[in-house]
Amino acid sequence: MEPRHLEFVQRCASCGRDGHGRPTIVGHPDVHVSLSHTRGCVAAVAARSPCGIDVETIHRGPPPRGVLTEREAAWVRDDPDPARAFTMLWVRKEALVKAGIGTLAEVGSLDVLDPGSAGVPATMETWADPPYVGAWVVLDQAPT
Ligand SMILES: CC(C)(COP(=O)(O)OP(=O)(O)OC[C@H]1O[C@@H](n2cnc3c(N)ncnc32)[C@H](O)[C@@H]1OP(=O)(O)O)[C@@H](O)C(=O)NCCC(=O)NCCS
Ligand SMILES: [Zn+2]
């Protein structure tokens, strides 16, 4: 198949402006895409159903408040590396938001430790069925 140039556009669902927000491919409204980038790493997914991907380096600072359920917060506290544990949950939450499942304001009530619980697809992480969410990479150090 001939390589083809694909044009991406972004429109923000919050403010309605172009240039930021969820990306789409011009002329291919049936294809869903999700992109992520962090220092030294990019990730992308395309599917015929909503999809979300996120890649982050480990957040070493204090975690933001209000973004974890009580169970998740306890799971992070009990981990020998809480910053890494937090980031593992955070990337899942961002992947869900990017797939259109909840908003950033709502992620505090999504229990990503429990696929199939309210708002969290049972197929998260398996890629078996849509919505395709749960791709994440946590990098201990940004690649050089
Ligand atoms: C979606 C979001 C959580 C991801 O941010 P991040 O983890 O820091 O960065 P990532 O590299 O993983 O993802 C960024 C990419 O996600 C995509 N993206 C941005 N907003 C998106 C959305 N609402 N839904 C799905 N994908 C989105 C874009 O492709 C973006 O790429 P860009 O930075 O080159 O434009 C962040 O952009 C955000 O907080 N958005 C909501 C803020 C908002 O609503 N602002 C309203 C402004 S009026
Ligand atoms: Zn906006």
mmCIF file of C-alpha atoms and ligand atoms in Angstrom:
data_model
loop_
_atom_site.group_PDB
_atom_site.id
_atom_site.type_symbol
_atom_site.label_atom_id
_atom_site.label_comp_id
_atom_site.label_asym_id
_atom_site.label_seq_id
_atom_site.Cartn_x
_atom_site.Cartn_y
_atom_site.Cartn_z
ATOM 1 C CA MET A 1 0.000 0.000 0.000
ATOM 2 C CA GLU A 2 1.252 3.483 -0.899
ATOM 3 C CA PRO A 3 2.280 5.536 2.106
ATOM 4 C CA ARG A 4 -0.171 8.407 2.443
ATOM 5 C CA HIS A 5 0.058 11.744 4.081
ATOM 6 C CA LEU A 6 -2.389 12.036 6.973
ATOM 7 C CA GLU A 7 -3.442 15.429 8.242
ATOM 8 C CA PHE A 8 -4.276 15.700 11.926
ATOM 9 C CA VAL A 9 -6.466 18.431 13.358
ATOM 10 C CA GLN A 10 -7.437 19.185 16.940
ATOM 11 C CA ARG A 11 -10.598 20.724 18.310
ATOM 12 C CA CYS A 12 -11.167 21.411 21.991
ATOM 13 C CA ALA A 13 -14.435 20.051 23.363
ATOM 14 C CA SER A 14 -14.256 22.536 26.249
ATOM 15 C CA CYS A 15 -13.781 25.836 24.453
ATOM 16 C CA GLY A 16 -14.607 24.835 20.887
ATOM 17 C CA ARG A 17 -11.362 26.270 19.503
ATOM 18 C CA ASP A 18 -9.077 24.506 17.038
ATOM 19 C CA GLY A 19 -5.427 23.701 17.667
ATOM 20 C CA HIS A 20 -5.710 21.798 20.931
ATOM 21 C CA GLY A 21 -7.809 18.960 22.323
ATOM 22 C CA ARG A 22 -8.538 15.496 20.947
ATOM 23 C CA PRO A 23 -6.879 14.876 17.574
ATOM 24 C CA THR A 24 -8.734 13.556 14.532
ATOM 25 C CA ILE A 25 -7.553 12.655 11.019
ATOM 26 C CA VAL A 26 -8.937 14.811 8.227
ATOM 27 C CA GLY A 27 -11.166 12.733 5.936
ATOM 28 C CA HIS A 28 -11.249 9.742 8.286
ATOM 29 C CA PRO A 29 -13.968 10.465 10.850
ATOM 30 C CA ASP A 30 -14.341 6.722 11.529
ATOM 31 C CA VAL A 31 -10.752 6.381 12.778
ATOM 32 C CA HIS A 32 -10.076 7.291 16.401
ATOM 33 C CA VAL A 33 -6.569 8.297 17.387
ATOM 34 C CA SER A 34 -4.747 9.113 20.586
ATOM 35 C CA LEU A 35 -1.278 10.558 20.991
ATOM 36 C CA SER A 36 1.046 11.086 23.921
ATOM 37 C CA HIS A 37 4.505 12.471 24.396
ATOM 38 C CA THR A 38 6.931 12.923 27.201
ATOM 39 C CA ARG A 39 10.610 13.767 27.173
ATOM 40 C CA GLY A 40 12.332 11.307 24.845
ATOM 41 C CA CYS A 41 9.250 9.215 24.072
ATOM 42 C CA VAL A 42 6.096 9.364 21.958
ATOM 43 C CA ALA A 43 3.165 6.942 21.745
ATOM 44 C CA ALA A 44 0.202 6.691 19.399
ATOM 45 C CA VAL A 45 -2.795 4.452 18.882
ATOM 46 C CA ALA A 46 -5.437 4.322 16.136
ATOM 47 C CA ALA A 47 -8.624 2.249 16.189
ATOM 48 C CA ARG A 48 -12.154 2.099 14.830
ATOM 49 C CA SER A 49 -13.443 2.716 18.351
ATOM 50 C CA PRO A 50 -12.543 5.267 21.017
ATOM 51 C CA CYS A 51 -8.985 4.753 22.229
ATOM 52 C CA GLY A 52 -6.617 6.406 24.648
ATOM 53 C CA ILE A 53 -2.901 6.244 25.272
ATOM 54 C CA ASP A 54 -0.635 7.973 27.735
ATOM 55 C CA VAL A 55 3.061 7.904 28.438
ATOM 56 C CA GLU A 56 4.635 9.698 31.367
ATOM 57 C CA THR A 57 7.896 9.914 33.192
ATOM 58 C CA ILE A 58 7.567 9.233 36.904
ATOM 59 C CA HIS A 59 6.142 12.141 38.892
ATOM 60 C CA ARG A 60 8.691 12.529 41.673
ATOM 61 C CA GLY A 61 7.019 15.504 43.345
ATOM 62 C CA PRO A 62 4.065 15.382 45.730
ATOM 63 C CA PRO A 63 1.079 13.791 43.974
ATOM 64 C CA PRO A 64 -1.821 16.051 43.023
ATOM 65 C CA ARG A 65 -4.743 15.898 45.451
ATOM 66 C CA GLY A 66 -8.152 14.511 44.656
ATOM 67 C CA VAL A 67 -7.193 12.321 41.716
ATOM 68 C CA LEU A 68 -7.146 8.922 43.484
ATOM 69 C CA THR A 69 -9.859 6.859 45.140
ATOM 70 C CA GLU A 70 -9.216 5.898 48.780
ATOM 71 C CA ARG A 71 -8.264 2.401 47.701
ATOM 72 C CA GLU A 72 -5.843 3.706 45.101
ATOM 73 C CA ALA A 73 -4.298 6.138 47.593
ATOM 74 C CA ALA A 74 -3.716 3.266 50.041
ATOM 75 C CA TRP A 75 -2.213 1.150 47.234
ATOM 76 C CA VAL A 76 0.197 3.961 46.379
ATOM 77 C CA ARG A 77 1.125 4.532 50.055
ATOM 78 C CA ASP A 78 1.828 0.828 50.552
ATOM 79 C CA ASP A 79 4.093 0.581 47.519
ATOM 80 C CA PRO A 80 7.860 0.672 48.128
ATOM 81 C CA ASP A 81 8.071 3.290 45.351
ATOM 82 C CA PRO A 82 4.971 5.466 45.807
ATOM 83 C CA ALA A 83 5.916 7.899 43.037
ATOM 84 C CA ARG A 84 6.151 5.098 40.505
ATOM 85 C CA ALA A 85 2.928 3.560 41.802
ATOM 86 C CA PHE A 86 1.139 6.900 41.513
ATOM 87 C CA THR A 87 2.318 7.351 37.949
ATOM 88 C CA MET A 88 1.119 3.861 37.017
ATOM 89 C CA LEU A 89 -2.387 4.856 38.094
ATOM 90 C CA TRP A 90 -2.191 8.350 36.627
ATOM 91 C CA VAL A 91 -1.338 7.173 33.110
ATOM 92 C CA ARG A 92 -4.320 4.828 33.162
ATOM 93 C CA LYS A 93 -6.571 7.693 34.199
ATOM 94 C CA GLU A 94 -5.250 9.971 31.490
ATOM 95 C CA ALA A 95 -5.669 7.206 28.900
ATOM 96 C CA LEU A 96 -9.309 6.882 29.954
ATOM 97 C CA VAL A 97 -9.866 10.627 29.703
ATOM 98 C CA LYS A 98 -8.295 10.695 26.269
ATOM 99 C CA ALA A 99 -10.628 7.905 25.174
ATOM 100 C CA GLY A 100 -13.509 10.127 26.250
ATOM 101 C CA ILE A 101 -14.289 8.109 29.360
ATOM 102 C CA GLY A 102 -14.738 10.709 32.049
ATOM 103 C CA THR A 103 -13.011 14.048 32.390
ATOM 104 C CA LEU A 104 -9.915 15.099 34.281
ATOM 105 C CA ALA A 105 -12.245 16.517 36.953
ATOM 106 C CA GLU A 106 -13.794 13.072 37.399
ATOM 107 C CA VAL A 107 -10.701 10.867 37.535
ATOM 108 C CA GLY A 108 -10.703 10.922 41.346
ATOM 109 C CA SER A 109 -13.689 8.581 41.322
ATOM 110 C CA LEU A 110 -12.397 6.155 38.679
ATOM 111 C CA ASP A 111 -10.838 3.120 40.380
ATOM 112 C CA VAL A 112 -8.360 1.978 37.759
ATOM 113 C CA LEU A 113 -7.190 -0.825 40.062
ATOM 114 C CA ASP A 114 -10.568 -2.410 39.417
ATOM 115 C CA PRO A 115 -11.348 -2.819 35.710
ATOM 116 C CA GLY A 116 -15.106 -3.228 35.333
ATOM 117 C CA SER A 117 -15.892 -0.858 38.215
ATOM 118 C CA ALA A 118 -17.882 2.313 37.568
ATOM 119 C CA GLY A 119 -16.514 4.134 34.549
ATOM 120 C CA VAL A 120 -13.583 1.761 34.043
ATOM 121 C CA PRO A 121 -13.932 -0.645 31.083
ATOM 122 C CA ALA A 122 -13.601 -4.303 32.078
ATOM 123 C CA THR A 123 -11.362 -4.788 29.052
ATOM 124 C CA MET A 124 -8.956 -2.072 30.066
ATOM 125 C CA GLU A 125 -5.369 -3.229 29.613
ATOM 126 C CA THR A 126 -6.291 -6.243 27.491
ATOM 127 C CA TRP A 127 -6.996 -4.461 24.194
ATOM 128 C CA ALA A 128 -9.475 -7.291 23.551
ATOM 129 C CA ASP A 129 -12.533 -5.140 22.866
ATOM 130 C CA PRO A 130 -13.370 -1.473 22.459
ATOM 131 C CA PRO A 131 -12.998 1.030 23.961
ATOM 132 C CA TYR A 132 -9.277 0.485 23.544
ATOM 133 C CA VAL A 133 -7.692 2.049 26.571
ATOM 134 C CA GLY A 134 -4.947 1.242 28.967
ATOM 135 C CA ALA A 135 -1.755 1.632 27.050
ATOM 136 C CA TRP A 136 0.786 3.294 29.181
ATOM 137 C CA VAL A 137 4.479 3.356 29.749
ATOM 138 C CA VAL A 138 6.128 4.575 32.886
ATOM 139 C CA LEU A 139 9.718 5.496 32.310
ATOM 140 C CA ASP A 140 12.051 5.497 35.262
ATOM 141 C CA GLN A 141 14.357 7.834 33.410
ATOM 142 C CA ALA A 142 13.723 9.718 30.224
ATOM 143 C CA PRO A 143 15.691 8.084 27.399
ATOM 144 C CA THR A 144 18.733 10.079 26.416
HETATM 145 C C1 LIG B 1 -5.503 15.409 27.638
HETATM 146 C C2 LIG B 1 -4.431 15.753 28.662
HETATM 147 C C3 LIG B 1 -4.888 15.174 29.974
HETATM 148 C C4 LIG B 1 -3.117 15.061 28.227
HETATM 149 O O1 LIG B 1 -1.983 15.782 28.636
HETATM 150 P P1 LIG B 1 -0.536 15.201 28.961
HETATM 151 O O2 LIG B 1 -0.582 13.856 29.577
HETATM 152 O O3 LIG B 1 0.125 16.256 29.708
HETATM 153 O O4 LIG B 1 0.188 15.098 27.579
HETATM 154 P P2 LIG B 1 0.269 13.897 26.542
HETATM 155 O O5 LIG B 1 1.471 14.124 25.750
HETATM 156 O O6 LIG B 1 0.117 12.558 27.148
HETATM 157 O O7 LIG B 1 -1.013 14.130 25.617
HETATM 158 C C5 LIG B 1 -1.130 15.297 24.853
HETATM 159 C C6 LIG B 1 -1.887 14.955 23.604
HETATM 160 O O8 LIG B 1 -3.184 14.455 23.962
HETATM 161 C C7 LIG B 1 -4.099 14.818 22.958
HETATM 162 N N1 LIG B 1 -5.198 15.481 23.624
HETATM 163 C C8 LIG B 1 -5.256 16.731 24.112
HETATM 164 N N2 LIG B 1 -6.465 16.958 24.653
HETATM 165 C C9 LIG B 1 -7.169 15.834 24.498
HETATM 166 C C10 LIG B 1 -8.486 15.450 24.848
HETATM 167 N N3 LIG B 1 -9.316 16.292 25.463
HETATM 168 N N4 LIG B 1 -8.892 14.205 24.564
HETATM 169 C C11 LIG B 1 -8.073 13.343 23.929
HETATM 170 N N5 LIG B 1 -6.798 13.634 23.574
HETATM 171 C C12 LIG B 1 -6.367 14.873 23.858
HETATM 172 C C13 LIG B 1 -3.367 15.698 21.952
HETATM 173 O O9 LIG B 1 -2.968 14.900 20.872
HETATM 174 C C14 LIG B 1 -2.158 16.149 22.738
HETATM 175 O O10 LIG B 1 -1.058 16.391 21.915
HETATM 176 P P3 LIG B 1 -0.413 17.870 21.866
HETATM 177 O O11 LIG B 1 0.084 18.130 23.251
HETATM 178 O O12 LIG B 1 0.659 17.742 20.863
HETATM 179 O O13 LIG B 1 -1.547 18.772 21.475
HETATM 180 C C15 LIG B 1 -4.208 17.275 28.750
HETATM 181 O O14 LIG B 1 -4.021 17.776 27.459
HETATM 182 C C16 LIG B 1 -5.320 17.995 29.441
HETATM 183 O O15 LIG B 1 -5.238 18.197 30.616
HETATM 184 N N6 LIG B 1 -6.387 18.352 28.744
HETATM 185 C C17 LIG B 1 -7.573 18.929 29.337
HETATM 186 C C18 LIG B 1 -7.429 20.360 29.615
HETATM 187 C C19 LIG B 1 -8.567 21.100 29.039
HETATM 188 O O16 LIG B 1 -9.670 20.657 28.905
HETATM 189 N N7 LIG B 1 -8.275 22.273 28.627
HETATM 190 C C20 LIG B 1 -9.261 23.120 28.034
HETATM 191 C C21 LIG B 1 -8.548 24.281 27.429
HETATM 192 S S1 LIG B 1 -9.718 25.437 26.837
HETATM 193 ZN ZN ZN B 2 -9.806 24.732 24.782
#
